[in-house]
PDB file of C-alpha atoms in Angstrom:
ATOM      1  CA  MET A   1      22.503-121.723 188.235  1.00  0.00           C
ATOM      2  CA  LYS A   2      18.885-120.162 188.434  1.00  0.00           C
ATOM      3  CA  ILE A   3      19.461-116.084 188.294  1.00  0.00           C
ATOM      4  CA  THR A   4      16.711-113.861 189.521  1.00  0.00           C
ATOM      5  CA  THR A   5      16.978-110.200 190.516  1.00  0.00           C
ATOM      6  CA  HIS A   6      14.648-108.357 192.323  1.00  0.00           C
ATOM      7  CA  ASP A   7      14.340-104.626 193.052  1.00  0.00           C
ATOM      8  CA  PHE A   8      12.433-104.298 196.481  1.00  0.00           C
ATOM      9  CA  PHE A   9      13.556-101.481 197.742  1.00  0.00           C
ATOM     10  CA  ASN A  10      11.110 -99.200 199.012  1.00  0.00           C
ATOM     11  CA  LYS A  11      11.031 -96.437 201.603  1.00  0.00           C
ATOM     12  CA  GLU A  12       7.275 -96.117 201.650  1.00  0.00           C
ATOM     13  CA  SER A  13       6.514 -99.545 202.836  1.00  0.00           C
ATOM     14  CA  LYS A  14       4.853 -99.597 206.301  1.00  0.00           C
ATOM     15  CA  SER A  15       5.164-102.927 208.439  1.00  0.00           C
ATOM     16  CA  ASP A  16       2.912-102.856 211.969  1.00  0.00           C
ATOM     17  CA  ILE A  17       4.496-103.071 215.086  1.00  0.00           C
ATOM     18  CA  LYS A  18       3.560-103.092 219.149  1.00  0.00           C
ATOM     19  CA  LEU A  19       5.019-100.213 220.360  1.00  0.00           C
ATOM     20  CA  ASN A  20       5.098-102.164 223.774  1.00  0.00           C
ATOM     21  CA  GLU A  21       6.877-104.736 222.349  1.00  0.00           C
ATOM     22  CA  PHE A  22       8.992-102.710 220.494  1.00  0.00           C
ATOM     23  CA  ILE A  23      10.243-100.327 223.364  1.00  0.00           C
ATOM     24  CA  LYS A  24      10.947-103.631 225.368  1.00  0.00           C
ATOM     25  CA  LYS A  25      13.350-105.096 222.490  1.00  0.00           C
ATOM     26  CA  CYS A  26      15.057-102.276 221.931  1.00  0.00           C
ATOM     27  CA  PHE A  27      15.469-102.281 226.106  1.00  0.00           C
ATOM     28  CA  GLU A  28      16.554-105.224 226.064  1.00  0.00           C
ATOM     29  CA  GLN A  29      19.437-105.797 223.284  1.00  0.00           C
ATOM     30  CA  THR A  30      20.558-102.114 225.220  1.00  0.00           C
ATOM     31  CA  ASP A  31      20.743-103.667 228.731  1.00  0.00           C
ATOM     32  CA  SER A  32      22.537-106.712 226.925  1.00  0.00           C
ATOM     33  CA  VAL A  33      25.131-104.236 225.736  1.00  0.00           C
ATOM     34  CA  ILE A  34      26.236-102.286 229.156  1.00  0.00           C
ATOM     35  CA  LYS A  35      25.980-105.947 230.649  1.00  0.00           C
ATOM     36  CA  TYR A  36      28.879-106.793 228.281  1.00  0.00           C
ATOM     37  CA  PHE A  37      29.807-103.358 228.664  1.00  0.00           C
ATOM     38  CA  LYS A  38      31.032-103.596 232.648  1.00  0.00           C
ATOM     39  CA  GLU A  39      32.442-107.097 231.972  1.00  0.00           C
ATOM     40  CA  PHE A  40      35.116-105.437 230.233  1.00  0.00           C
ATOM     41  CA  ARG A  41      35.491-101.986 231.647  1.00  0.00           C
ATOM     42  CA  GLU A  42      33.601-102.365 234.550  1.00  0.00           C
ATOM     43  CA  ASN A  43      35.306 -98.827 235.670  1.00  0.00           C
ATOM     44  CA  LYS A  44      33.697 -97.367 233.207  1.00  0.00           C
ATOM     45  CA  LEU A  45      30.410 -98.210 233.230  1.00  0.00           C
ATOM     46  CA  ASP A  46      28.888 -95.133 233.998  1.00  0.00           C
ATOM     47  CA  GLU A  47      31.146 -93.021 231.618  1.00  0.00           C
ATOM     48  CA  TYR A  48      29.792 -95.149 229.049  1.00  0.00           C
ATOM     49  CA  VAL A  49      25.849 -95.297 230.055  1.00  0.00           C
ATOM     50  CA  PHE A  50      26.389 -91.290 229.865  1.00  0.00           C
ATOM     51  CA  ALA A  51      28.079 -90.553 226.803  1.00  0.00           C
ATOM     52  CA  LEU A  52      25.311 -93.102 224.599  1.00  0.00           C
ATOM     53  CA  GLN A  53      22.543 -90.842 226.514  1.00  0.00           C
ATOM     54  CA  ASN A  54      24.661 -87.845 225.446  1.00  0.00           C
ATOM     55  CA  ARG A  55      24.560 -89.558 221.421  1.00  0.00           C
ATOM     56  CA  LEU A  56      20.990 -89.619 221.421  1.00  0.00           C
ATOM     57  CA  LYS A  57      19.839 -86.642 223.492  1.00  0.00           C
ATOM     58  CA  SER A  58      22.083 -85.032 219.960  1.00  0.00           C
ATOM     59  CA  GLU A  59      20.018 -86.735 217.860  1.00  0.00           C
ATOM     60  CA  LEU A  60      16.880 -85.248 219.544  1.00  0.00           C
ATOM     61  CA  LYS A  61      17.436 -81.740 219.798  1.00  0.00           C
ATOM     62  CA  GLU A  62      14.973 -80.898 222.657  1.00  0.00           C
ATOM     63  CA  SER A  63      12.380 -83.250 221.559  1.00  0.00           C
ATOM     64  CA  GLN A  64      10.158 -84.394 224.298  1.00  0.00           C
ATOM     65  CA  TYR A  65       7.617 -87.301 224.545  1.00  0.00           C
ATOM     66  CA  LYS A  66       5.130 -88.166 226.613  1.00  0.00           C
ATOM     67  CA  ILE A  67       6.454 -91.566 228.264  1.00  0.00           C
ATOM     68  CA  ASP A  68       3.610 -92.009 230.588  1.00  0.00           C
ATOM     69  CA  ILE A  69       1.887 -94.163 228.892  1.00  0.00           C
ATOM     70  CA  PHE A  70       4.405 -96.795 228.580  1.00  0.00           C
ATOM     71  CA  LYS A  71       3.957-100.011 230.640  1.00  0.00           C
ATOM     72  CA  LEU A  72       7.851 -99.329 232.204  1.00  0.00           C
ATOM     73  CA  ASP A  73       7.176-102.359 234.931  1.00  0.00           C
ATOM     74  CA  GLU A  74       6.863-105.341 231.756  1.00  0.00           C
ATOM     75  CA  ILE A  75       9.162-103.476 229.254  1.00  0.00           C
ATOM     76  CA  GLU A  76      11.481-104.100 232.142  1.00  0.00           C
ATOM     77  CA  LYS A  77      11.075-106.970 233.868  1.00  0.00           C
ATOM     78  CA  ASN A  78      14.112-108.514 231.619  1.00  0.00           C
ATOM     79  CA  LEU A  79      16.693-106.124 231.914  1.00  0.00           C
ATOM     80  CA  SER A  80      20.318-106.654 234.665  1.00  0.00           C
ATOM     81  CA  LEU A  81      21.353-102.921 234.440  1.00  0.00           C
ATOM     82  CA  LEU A  82      19.444-100.298 232.297  1.00  0.00           C
ATOM     83  CA  HIS A  83      16.448 -99.693 234.425  1.00  0.00           C
ATOM     84  CA  ASN A  84      19.099 -98.633 237.367  1.00  0.00           C
ATOM     85  CA  TYR A  85      19.227 -95.392 234.751  1.00  0.00           C
ATOM     86  CA  PRO A  86      15.601 -94.083 234.572  1.00  0.00           C
ATOM     87  CA  GLU A  87      17.140 -91.070 232.612  1.00  0.00           C
ATOM     88  CA  MET A  88      18.460 -93.090 229.929  1.00  0.00           C
ATOM     89  CA  GLU A  89      15.495 -94.943 229.771  1.00  0.00           C
ATOM     90  CA  GLU A  90      13.553 -91.619 229.889  1.00  0.00           C
ATOM     91  CA  THR A  91      15.678 -91.135 226.668  1.00  0.00           C
ATOM     92  CA  ILE A  92      15.801 -94.155 224.645  1.00  0.00           C
ATOM     93  CA  ILE A  93      12.209 -93.692 224.704  1.00  0.00           C
ATOM     94  CA  ASN A  94      12.064 -90.188 223.155  1.00  0.00           C
ATOM     95  CA  PHE A  95      14.789 -91.606 221.018  1.00  0.00           C
ATOM     96  CA  ILE A  96      12.500 -93.797 218.553  1.00  0.00           C
ATOM     97  CA  TRP A  97       9.576 -91.588 219.252  1.00  0.00           C
ATOM     98  CA  LYS A  98      10.756 -89.429 216.994  1.00  0.00           C
ATOM     99  CA  ILE A  99      12.087 -91.456 214.772  1.00  0.00           C
ATOM    100  CA  LEU A 100       9.399 -93.799 214.253  1.00  0.00           C
ATOM    101  CA  ASP A 101       7.531 -89.988 213.332  1.00  0.00           C
ATOM    102  CA  ILE A 102       4.633 -90.452 215.960  1.00  0.00           C
ATOM    103  CA  PRO A 103       2.361 -87.170 216.653  1.00  0.00           C
ATOM    104  CA  LYS A 104       3.918 -85.823 220.019  1.00  0.00           C
ATOM    105  CA  ASP A 105       0.748 -85.528 220.950  1.00  0.00           C
ATOM    106  CA  PHE A 106      -0.449 -89.160 220.584  1.00  0.00           C
ATOM    107  CA  ASP A 107      -1.537 -90.638 224.881  1.00  0.00           C
ATOM    108  CA  THR A 108      -2.517 -93.829 224.264  1.00  0.00           C
ATOM    109  CA  LEU A 109      -1.119 -97.456 222.837  1.00  0.00           C
ATOM    110  CA  ASN A 110      -2.876 -98.874 220.305  1.00  0.00           C
ATOM    111  CA  GLU A 111      -2.434-103.005 219.890  1.00  0.00           C
ATOM    112  CA  LYS A 112      -0.381-101.434 216.756  1.00  0.00           C
ATOM    113  CA  PHE A 113       0.976 -98.765 214.789  1.00  0.00           C
ATOM    114  CA  ASN A 114       1.595 -99.307 210.972  1.00  0.00           C
ATOM    115  CA  LEU A 115       4.342 -97.422 210.766  1.00  0.00           C
ATOM    116  CA  LEU A 116       7.556 -96.213 207.949  1.00  0.00           C
ATOM    117  CA  TYR A 117       9.355 -99.893 207.784  1.00  0.00           C
ATOM    118  CA  PHE A 118      12.049 -97.440 206.441  1.00  0.00           C
ATOM    119  CA  ASN A 119      11.718 -95.793 210.245  1.00  0.00           C
ATOM    120  CA  ILE A 120      11.021 -99.219 212.086  1.00  0.00           C
ATOM    121  CA  ARG A 121      14.714-100.174 211.211  1.00  0.00           C
ATOM    122  CA  LYS A 122      16.263 -96.918 211.198  1.00  0.00           C
ATOM    123  CA  ALA A 123      15.461 -96.548 214.834  1.00  0.00           C
ATOM    124  CA  GLU A 124      16.810 -99.543 215.857  1.00  0.00           C
ATOM    125  CA  ARG A 125      19.942 -99.416 213.855  1.00  0.00           C
ATOM    126  CA  HIS A 126      20.443 -95.911 214.992  1.00  0.00           C
ATOM    127  CA  LEU A 127      20.266 -97.305 218.168  1.00  0.00           C
ATOM    128  CA  SER A 128      22.588 -99.773 217.486  1.00  0.00           C
ATOM    129  CA  TYR A 129      25.009 -97.589 215.987  1.00  0.00           C
ATOM    130  CA  TYR A 130      24.959 -94.904 219.190  1.00  0.00           C
ATOM    131  CA  ARG A 131      25.655 -98.195 221.399  1.00  0.00           C
ATOM    132  CA  VAL A 132      28.921 -98.496 219.493  1.00  0.00           C
ATOM    133  CA  LYS A 133      29.985 -95.128 218.719  1.00  0.00           C
ATOM    134  CA  ALA A 134      29.900 -94.278 222.888  1.00  0.00           C
ATOM    135  CA  ILE A 135      32.228 -96.923 223.545  1.00  0.00           C
ATOM    136  CA  GLU A 136      34.604 -95.072 220.769  1.00  0.00           C
ATOM    137  CA  ASP A 137      33.759 -91.726 222.350  1.00  0.00           C
ATOM    138  CA  LEU A 138      35.279 -93.467 225.465  1.00  0.00           C
ATOM    139  CA  LEU A 139      37.934 -95.874 224.505  1.00  0.00           C
ATOM    140  CA  GLY A 140      39.178 -93.953 220.539  1.00  0.00           C
ATOM    141  CA  LYS A 141      37.802 -96.559 217.094  1.00  0.00           C
ATOM    142  CA  GLU A 142      40.445 -99.076 217.516  1.00  0.00           C
ATOM    143  CA  GLU A 143      39.866-100.110 221.123  1.00  0.00           C
ATOM    144  CA  CYS A 144      35.954-100.124 220.410  1.00  0.00           C
ATOM    145  CA  ILE A 145      36.367-102.379 217.688  1.00  0.00           C
ATOM    146  CA  LYS A 146      38.343-104.547 220.288  1.00  0.00           C
ATOM    147  CA  VAL A 147      36.300-104.339 222.792  1.00  0.00           C
ATOM    148  CA  TYR A 148      32.988-104.432 220.709  1.00  0.00           C
ATOM    149  CA  LYS A 149      34.087-107.582 219.110  1.00  0.00           C
ATOM    150  CA  ASN A 150      34.189-109.307 222.732  1.00  0.00           C
ATOM    151  CA  ILE A 151      30.783-107.825 223.817  1.00  0.00           C
ATOM    152  CA  VAL A 152      29.555-109.481 220.219  1.00  0.00           C
ATOM    153  CA  GLU A 153      30.490-113.069 221.406  1.00  0.00           C
ATOM    154  CA  TYR A 154      28.753-112.385 224.855  1.00  0.00           C
ATOM    155  CA  LEU A 155      25.462-111.298 222.410  1.00  0.00           C
ATOM    156  CA  ILE A 156      25.866-114.477 220.465  1.00  0.00           C
ATOM    157  CA  LYS A 157      25.723-116.825 223.318  1.00  0.00           C
ATOM    158  CA  GLU A 158      23.146-114.575 225.070  1.00  0.00           C
ATOM    159  CA  MET A 159      21.164-115.336 221.698  1.00  0.00           C
ATOM    160  CA  LYS A 160      22.080-118.714 221.138  1.00  0.00           C
ATOM    161  CA  GLU A 161      20.695-119.941 224.831  1.00  0.00           C
ATOM    162  CA  GLN A 162      17.486-118.447 224.621  1.00  0.00           C
ATOM    163  CA  GLU A 163      16.560-120.144 221.285  1.00  0.00           C
ATOM    164  CA  SER A 164      14.387-122.972 221.462  1.00  0.00           C
ATOM    165  CA  ARG A 165      15.388-124.955 217.631  1.00  0.00           C
ATOM    166  CA  GLU A 166      14.396-128.311 217.358  1.00  0.00           C
ATOM    167  CA  GLN A 167      17.374-130.380 216.154  1.00  0.00           C
ATOM    168  CA  PRO A 168      16.320-132.660 212.569  1.00  0.00           C
ATOM    169  CA  GLU A 169      16.612-136.021 212.716  1.00  0.00           C
ATOM    170  CA  ASP A 170      18.546-135.734 209.293  1.00  0.00           C
ATOM    171  CA  PRO A 171      20.544-132.589 208.362  1.00  0.00           C
ATOM    172  CA  MET A 172      21.028-133.472 205.267  1.00  0.00           C
ATOM    173  CA  LYS A 173      17.316-133.125 204.281  1.00  0.00           C
ATOM    174  CA  VAL A 174      17.355-129.369 205.498  1.00  0.00           C
ATOM    175  CA  THR A 175      16.865-127.201 202.380  1.00  0.00           C
ATOM    176  CA  ARG A 176      17.085-123.204 201.899  1.00  0.00           C
ATOM    177  CA  ILE A 177      13.292-123.572 200.329  1.00  0.00           C
ATOM    178  CA  GLU A 178      10.899-122.434 203.148  1.00  0.00           C
ATOM    179  CA  SER A 179      13.569-119.725 204.096  1.00  0.00           C
ATOM    180  CA  ARG A 180      14.011-118.754 200.417  1.00  0.00           C
ATOM    181  CA  LYS A 181      10.903-117.924 199.995  1.00  0.00           C
ATOM    182  CA  PHE A 182       9.752-116.238 203.104  1.00  0.00           C
ATOM    183  CA  VAL A 183      12.621-113.424 201.653  1.00  0.00           C
ATOM    184  CA  LEU A 184      11.168-113.347 198.996  1.00  0.00           C
ATOM    185  CA  GLU A 185       7.623-112.132 200.048  1.00  0.00           C
ATOM    186  CA  ASN A 186       8.992-110.441 203.347  1.00  0.00           C
ATOM    187  CA  TYR A 187      11.626-108.304 201.070  1.00  0.00           C
ATOM    188  CA  LYS A 188       9.286-107.227 198.770  1.00  0.00           C
ATOM    189  CA  LYS A 189       6.279-106.294 201.558  1.00  0.00           C
ATOM    190  CA  LEU A 190       8.672-104.744 202.924  1.00  0.00           C
ATOM    191  CA  GLY A 191      10.325-103.098 200.797  1.00  0.00           C
ATOM    192  CA  VAL A 192      14.074-104.657 202.252  1.00  0.00           C
ATOM    193  CA  GLY A 193      16.404-103.954 199.411  1.00  0.00           C
ATOM    194  CA  ASP A 194      17.538-104.773 195.483  1.00  0.00           C
ATOM    195  CA  PHE A 195      19.228-107.814 195.256  1.00  0.00           C
ATOM    196  CA  THR A 196      20.269-110.703 192.503  1.00  0.00           C
ATOM    197  CA  LEU A 197      19.939-114.056 193.709  1.00  0.00           C
ATOM    198  CA  GLY A 198      21.691-117.250 192.435  1.00  0.00           C
ATOM    199  CA  ILE A 199      20.258-120.802 193.426  1.00  0.00           C
ATOM    200  CA  TYR A 200      23.038-123.452 193.093  1.00  0.00           C
ATOM    201  CA  ASP A 201      20.050-125.943 194.649  1.00  0.00           C
ATOM    202  CA  ASP A 202      18.415-126.352 197.470  1.00  0.00           C
ATOM    203  CA  TYR A 203      21.191-126.246 199.898  1.00  0.00           C
ATOM    204  CA  LYS A 204      23.325-123.173 198.309  1.00  0.00           C
ATOM    205  CA  GLU A 205      22.408-119.951 197.228  1.00  0.00           C
ATOM    206  CA  ILE A 206      24.501-116.558 197.272  1.00  0.00           C
ATOM    207  CA  TYR A 207      22.393-112.878 197.167  1.00  0.00           C
ATOM    208  CA  ARG A 208      24.171-110.065 196.220  1.00  0.00           C
ATOM    209  CA  PHE A 209      22.691-107.020 197.675  1.00  0.00           C
ATOM    210  CA  ASP A 210      23.599-103.805 195.710  1.00  0.00           C
ATOM    211  CA  ARG A 211      21.411-101.998 198.095  1.00  0.00           C
ATOM    212  CA  CYS A 212      19.866-102.726 201.468  1.00  0.00           C
ATOM    213  CA  ILE A 213      17.456-101.165 203.920  1.00  0.00           C
ATOM    214  CA  VAL A 214      20.129-101.223 206.851  1.00  0.00           C
ATOM    215  CA  HIS A 215      23.338 -99.827 205.354  1.00  0.00           C
ATOM    216  CA  GLU A 216      20.679 -96.977 203.942  1.00  0.00           C
ATOM    217  CA  VAL A 217      19.370 -95.709 207.356  1.00  0.00           C
ATOM    218  CA  LEU A 218      22.969 -96.109 208.343  1.00  0.00           C
ATOM    219  CA  LYS A 219      25.220 -94.598 205.746  1.00  0.00           C
ATOM    220  CA  ASP A 220      24.846 -90.603 206.423  1.00  0.00           C
ATOM    221  CA  PHE A 221      26.890 -91.434 209.599  1.00  0.00           C
ATOM    222  CA  ASN A 222      29.675 -91.864 206.923  1.00  0.00           C
ATOM    223  CA  ASP A 223      31.099 -93.994 209.558  1.00  0.00           C
ATOM    224  CA  PRO A 224      31.519 -97.691 207.659  1.00  0.00           C
ATOM    225  CA  ASP A 225      33.621 -98.967 210.721  1.00  0.00           C
ATOM    226  CA  ILE A 226      30.726 -98.666 212.928  1.00  0.00           C
ATOM    227  CA  ALA A 227      28.097 -99.386 211.331  1.00  0.00           C
ATOM    228  CA  TYR A 228      29.363-102.336 209.791  1.00  0.00           C
ATOM    229  CA  LEU A 229      29.901-102.971 213.656  1.00  0.00           C
ATOM    230  CA  SER A 230      26.984-102.016 214.748  1.00  0.00           C
ATOM    231  CA  SER A 231      24.576-103.862 212.301  1.00  0.00           C
ATOM    232  CA  CYS A 232      26.151-106.471 210.034  1.00  0.00           C
ATOM    233  CA  TYR A 233      29.233-107.740 212.958  1.00  0.00           C
ATOM    234  CA  LEU A 234      26.698-110.144 214.960  1.00  0.00           C
ATOM    235  CA  ARG A 235      25.625-112.066 211.916  1.00  0.00           C
ATOM    236  CA  ASP A 236      29.549-112.528 209.955  1.00  0.00           C
ATOM    237  CA  SER A 237      31.370-113.620 213.288  1.00  0.00           C
ATOM    238  CA  PRO A 238      31.743-116.975 212.938  1.00  0.00           C
ATOM    239  CA  SER A 239      30.413-118.552 215.875  1.00  0.00           C
ATOM    240  CA  ASN A 240      27.151-117.617 214.910  1.00  0.00           C
ATOM    241  CA  ASN A 241      27.754-119.477 212.616  1.00  0.00           C
ATOM    242  CA  GLU A 242      28.386-122.668 215.513  1.00  0.00           C
ATOM    243  CA  GLY A 243      25.721-125.195 215.936  1.00  0.00           C
ATOM    244  CA  TYR A 244      23.782-124.326 213.228  1.00  0.00           C
ATOM    245  CA  ILE A 245      23.092-126.716 209.573  1.00  0.00           C
ATOM    246  CA  ILE A 246      22.311-123.472 207.569  1.00  0.00           C
ATOM    247  CA  HIS A 247      25.820-121.450 207.538  1.00  0.00           C
ATOM    248  CA  MET A 248      25.901-117.565 206.610  1.00  0.00           C
ATOM    249  CA  ARG A 249      29.213-116.269 205.462  1.00  0.00           C
ATOM    250  CA  LYS A 250      29.734-112.972 203.489  1.00  0.00           C
ATOM    251  CA  THR A 251      33.163-111.289 203.081  1.00  0.00           C
ATOM    252  CA  GLN A 252      32.151-107.509 202.133  1.00  0.00           C
ATOM    253  CA  THR A 253      29.229-105.279 202.636  1.00  0.00           C
ATOM    254  CA  LEU A 254      28.012-102.437 201.483  1.00  0.00           C
ATOM    255  CA  HIS A 255      28.932-100.007 204.215  1.00  0.00           C
ATOM    256  CA  HIS A 256      32.817-100.286 202.411  1.00  0.00           C
ATOM    257  CA  ASN A 257      32.024-101.588 199.456  1.00  0.00           C
ATOM    258  CA  LYS A 258      29.438-101.372 196.432  1.00  0.00           C
ATOM    259  CA  PHE A 259      27.616-104.437 196.765  1.00  0.00           C
ATOM    260  CA  CYS A 260      27.165-107.098 199.977  1.00  0.00           C
ATOM    261  CA  ASP A 261      27.938-111.250 199.022  1.00  0.00           C
ATOM    262  CA  GLU A 262      25.921-113.179 201.294  1.00  0.00           C
ATOM    263  CA  PHE A 263      25.941-116.479 200.997  1.00  0.00           C
ATOM    264  CA  TYR A 264      23.935-119.412 202.397  1.00  0.00           C
ATOM    265  CA  TRP A 265      24.760-123.677 202.977  1.00  0.00           C
ATOM    266  CA  ASN A 266      23.765-126.457 204.418  1.00  0.00           C
ATOM    267  CA  ASN A 267      27.302-127.146 206.257  1.00  0.00           C
ATOM    268  CA  SER A 268      26.251-131.122 206.425  1.00  0.00           C
ATOM    269  CA  VAL A 269      25.933-131.327 202.436  1.00  0.00           C
ATOM    270  CA  TYR A 270      28.516-128.952 201.707  1.00  0.00           C
ATOM    271  CA  PRO A 271      31.939-128.346 204.543  1.00  0.00           C
ATOM    272  CA  ASP A 272      32.799-125.438 204.901  1.00  0.00           C
ATOM    273  CA  ALA A 273      31.432-124.383 201.333  1.00  0.00           C
ATOM    274  CA  GLU A 274      33.654-122.036 199.402  1.00  0.00           C
ATOM    275  CA  GLN A 275      32.798-118.529 199.127  1.00  0.00           C
ATOM    276  CA  PRO A 276      31.560-117.623 195.380  1.00  0.00           C
ATOM    277  CA  SER A 277      34.564-115.100 193.929  1.00  0.00           C
ATOM    278  CA  LEU A 278      33.887-111.419 194.403  1.00  0.00           C
ATOM    279  CA  GLU A 279      33.643-111.675 190.717  1.00  0.00           C
ATOM    280  CA  PHE A 280      31.370-114.115 189.552  1.00  0.00           C
ATOM    281  CA  THR A 281      29.377-112.654 192.158  1.00  0.00           C
ATOM    282  CA  GLU A 282      29.773-108.984 190.829  1.00  0.00           C
ATOM    283  CA  ASN A 283      28.655-109.857 187.617  1.00  0.00           C
ATOM    284  CA  MET A 284      26.023-112.546 188.095  1.00  0.00           C
ATOM    285  CA  GLY A 285      22.798-111.844 186.284  1.00  0.00           C
ATOM    286  CA  LYS A 286      23.768-108.906 184.433  1.00  0.00           C
ATOM    287  CA  ASP A 287      24.328-110.462 181.056  1.00  0.00           C
ATOM    288  CA  LYS A 288      20.238-110.724 180.424  1.00  0.00           C
TER     289      LYS A 288
END
């Protein structure tokens, strides 16, 4: 096994984003959760939107930004329900604007903004956190967890329906080489985290994350259950691997433990591969 350690976490790393596209993505993700919440608790739909709006407003603290510069017709074109709540839309825009730390008096949309990547992830993860937290406000934590896990199954199905992946002729030849290269290059560029990588071969590898931007932007909420549900559970749900050649599995995350064990493998080469032990993963690379 080849083992390498990478201390890439950097809160000062920057990334380009197109603000209209970012807002559109956040609207669509919120719309999907609202849409599927309605499947399980239709009688509480308006209460849920109100609870979410109150959660977002609690972080805004009266801050108001210019929203008339956004092309709402373009942003709203794929929405099912969110466009019926214009005050909610305005609150989301103000919420994102504040976290991205864009000047209040900014009055035009550039093609791209060069912003702190930490703030970009913070904006989308805090919005996701509050989407789940608002369910807890209505139903309590135990019922919230049940309902949101059901919502996630709908989200996974929707995500897969929107994908357009070509299936390779020979699944046995699908490797992790290009994905691994992409991870190393982009995690360094964006300051995503500190991690140790253990490479078994071209088809199987394990990451131990000792620090991760997703955990960093959520840890101050001091609610690891909701933080995990809102950020990591979608990837961890077993149904997320269905239909894919490369599978991923974690047995713990930084939300509840001191490291995350993220294991990838080609399931055609290694059917239902065994997860490396937590003891092995914890000690990986520490004997150097």
